Amino acid sequence: MIDLLATYVSNSEYGVLDAMVNAHDIEGSLKALYNAVRYAVTKGYITKPNELYGEVNAFTEAVRRYGKRIIYEIAIKALVKGYMRAYETTKAASEEQESVRQG
C-alpha cells in the first residue's frame, strides 16, 4: 500500500493522500483508497494486482483495528518514500545530463 501511495507522491499527485488524510471518517478514507486503486490500474501504476489484494486486506484490517491513526502513519510513510523516489530520479537525471555534457 505504501509503495502504491508513494508512486502518487513521486509523480506529484498528492490528491489521493490528501483525500485519505482529510476525510472526516474512516469510510471516507477507504473511499479515497478505492479511488486510488482504480486510478492506479488505469495509469498502469499497478503491475501485479494479485499482490495488492493482500495489502488492501491488511490495510482495511489495520484501519478497523487502529482507526484514523494508521491512515496518518501510512500517509506519512508514503509521502517520505515518494519524496525519496522523486529525489533519486531527479538526481539520476542530473548525473546523466552532466555525463552527456562532459562527453
Tab-separated table of C-alpha atoms in Angstrom:
chain	number	residue	atom	x	y	z
A	1	MET	CA	0.000	0.000	0.000
A	2	ILE	CA	2.763	2.385	0.923
A	3	ASP	CA	4.544	1.686	-2.374
A	4	LEU	CA	1.399	2.430	-4.355
A	5	LEU	CA	0.749	5.664	-2.493
A	6	ALA	CA	4.435	6.614	-2.809
A	7	THR	CA	4.050	6.306	-6.583
A	8	TYR	CA	1.456	9.072	-6.483
A	9	VAL	CA	3.767	11.273	-4.421
A	10	SER	CA	6.766	10.699	-6.683
A	11	ASN	CA	4.561	11.789	-9.602
A	12	SER	CA	3.437	14.898	-7.671
A	13	GLU	CA	-0.125	13.560	-7.449
A	14	TYR	CA	-0.969	14.360	-3.838
A	15	GLY	CA	-4.760	14.276	-4.126
A	16	VAL	CA	-5.066	10.653	-3.071
A	17	LEU	CA	-3.114	11.121	0.152
A	18	ASP	CA	-4.887	14.390	0.881
A	19	ALA	CA	-8.279	12.739	0.416
A	20	MET	CA	-7.357	9.843	2.711
A	21	VAL	CA	-5.978	12.060	5.459
A	22	ASN	CA	-8.588	14.796	5.241
A	23	ALA	CA	-11.629	12.511	5.158
A	24	HIS	CA	-13.972	13.121	8.076
A	25	ASP	CA	-14.225	9.453	8.911
A	26	ILE	CA	-12.744	6.058	8.141
A	27	GLU	CA	-15.356	5.397	5.488
A	28	GLY	CA	-14.212	8.494	3.598
A	29	SER	CA	-10.591	7.368	3.829
A	30	LEU	CA	-11.488	3.955	2.435
A	31	LYS	CA	-13.427	5.603	-0.378
A	32	ALA	CA	-10.289	7.603	-1.220
A	33	LEU	CA	-8.291	4.369	-1.254
A	34	TYR	CA	-10.863	2.838	-3.595
A	35	ASN	CA	-10.389	5.745	-5.992
A	36	ALA	CA	-6.609	5.453	-5.662
A	37	VAL	CA	-6.634	1.796	-6.664
A	38	ARG	CA	-8.983	2.451	-9.609
A	39	TYR	CA	-6.795	5.286	-10.860
A	40	ALA	CA	-3.604	3.257	-10.342
A	41	VAL	CA	-4.931	0.458	-12.534
A	42	THR	CA	-5.904	2.977	-15.221
A	43	LYS	CA	-2.472	4.660	-15.139
A	44	GLY	CA	-0.574	1.363	-15.067
A	45	TYR	CA	0.916	2.006	-11.605
A	46	ILE	CA	-0.215	-1.458	-10.538
A	47	THR	CA	1.549	-4.230	-12.429
A	48	LYS	CA	0.648	-7.158	-10.161
A	49	PRO	CA	-2.948	-6.679	-8.960
A	50	ASN	CA	-2.962	-10.069	-7.212
A	51	GLU	CA	-0.251	-8.876	-4.820
A	52	LEU	CA	-2.188	-5.727	-3.995
A	53	TYR	CA	-5.178	-7.731	-2.769
A	54	GLY	CA	-3.353	-8.871	0.343
A	55	GLU	CA	-2.075	-5.376	1.020
A	56	VAL	CA	-5.557	-3.909	0.755
A	57	ASN	CA	-6.871	-6.544	3.174
A	58	ALA	CA	-4.083	-5.755	5.641
A	59	PHE	CA	-4.756	-2.019	5.281
A	60	THR	CA	-8.507	-2.296	5.851
A	61	GLU	CA	-7.952	-4.607	8.839
A	62	ALA	CA	-5.458	-2.144	10.330
A	63	VAL	CA	-7.912	0.719	9.807
A	64	ARG	CA	-10.666	-1.256	11.565
A	65	ARG	CA	-8.293	-2.003	14.423
A	66	TYR	CA	-6.485	1.329	14.843
A	67	GLY	CA	-8.759	3.884	13.182
A	68	LYS	CA	-7.614	7.098	11.535
A	69	ARG	CA	-4.240	6.979	13.294
A	70	ILE	CA	-2.998	4.212	10.992
A	71	ILE	CA	-4.119	6.185	7.952
A	72	TYR	CA	-1.902	9.079	9.024
A	73	GLU	CA	1.042	6.757	9.611
A	74	ILE	CA	0.680	5.133	6.201
A	75	ALA	CA	0.274	8.510	4.509
A	76	ILE	CA	3.414	9.889	6.181
A	77	LYS	CA	5.463	6.833	5.228
A	78	ALA	CA	4.191	7.022	1.641
A	79	LEU	CA	4.966	10.726	1.498
A	80	VAL	CA	8.567	10.230	2.624
A	81	LYS	CA	9.099	7.222	0.353
A	82	GLY	CA	7.629	9.111	-2.605
A	83	TYR	CA	9.881	12.105	-1.952
A	84	MET	CA	12.896	9.791	-1.773
A	85	ARG	CA	11.964	8.217	-5.120
A	86	ALA	CA	11.482	11.593	-6.751
A	87	TYR	CA	14.829	12.792	-5.394
A	88	GLU	CA	16.636	9.700	-6.670
A	89	THR	CA	15.029	10.069	-10.104
A	90	THR	CA	15.974	13.748	-10.288
A	91	LYS	CA	19.496	13.014	-9.062
A	92	ALA	CA	19.987	10.248	-11.658
A	93	ALA	CA	18.708	12.500	-14.449
A	94	SER	CA	21.072	15.301	-13.382
A	95	GLU	CA	24.023	12.939	-13.293
A	96	GLU	CA	23.143	11.625	-16.741
A	97	GLN	CA	22.911	15.155	-18.161
A	98	GLU	CA	26.270	16.020	-16.626
A	99	SER	CA	27.808	12.887	-18.103
A	100	VAL	CA	26.478	13.770	-21.571
A	101	ARG	CA	27.832	17.329	-21.278
A	102	GLN	CA	31.269	16.092	-20.340
A	103	GLY	CA	31.093	13.697	-23.247
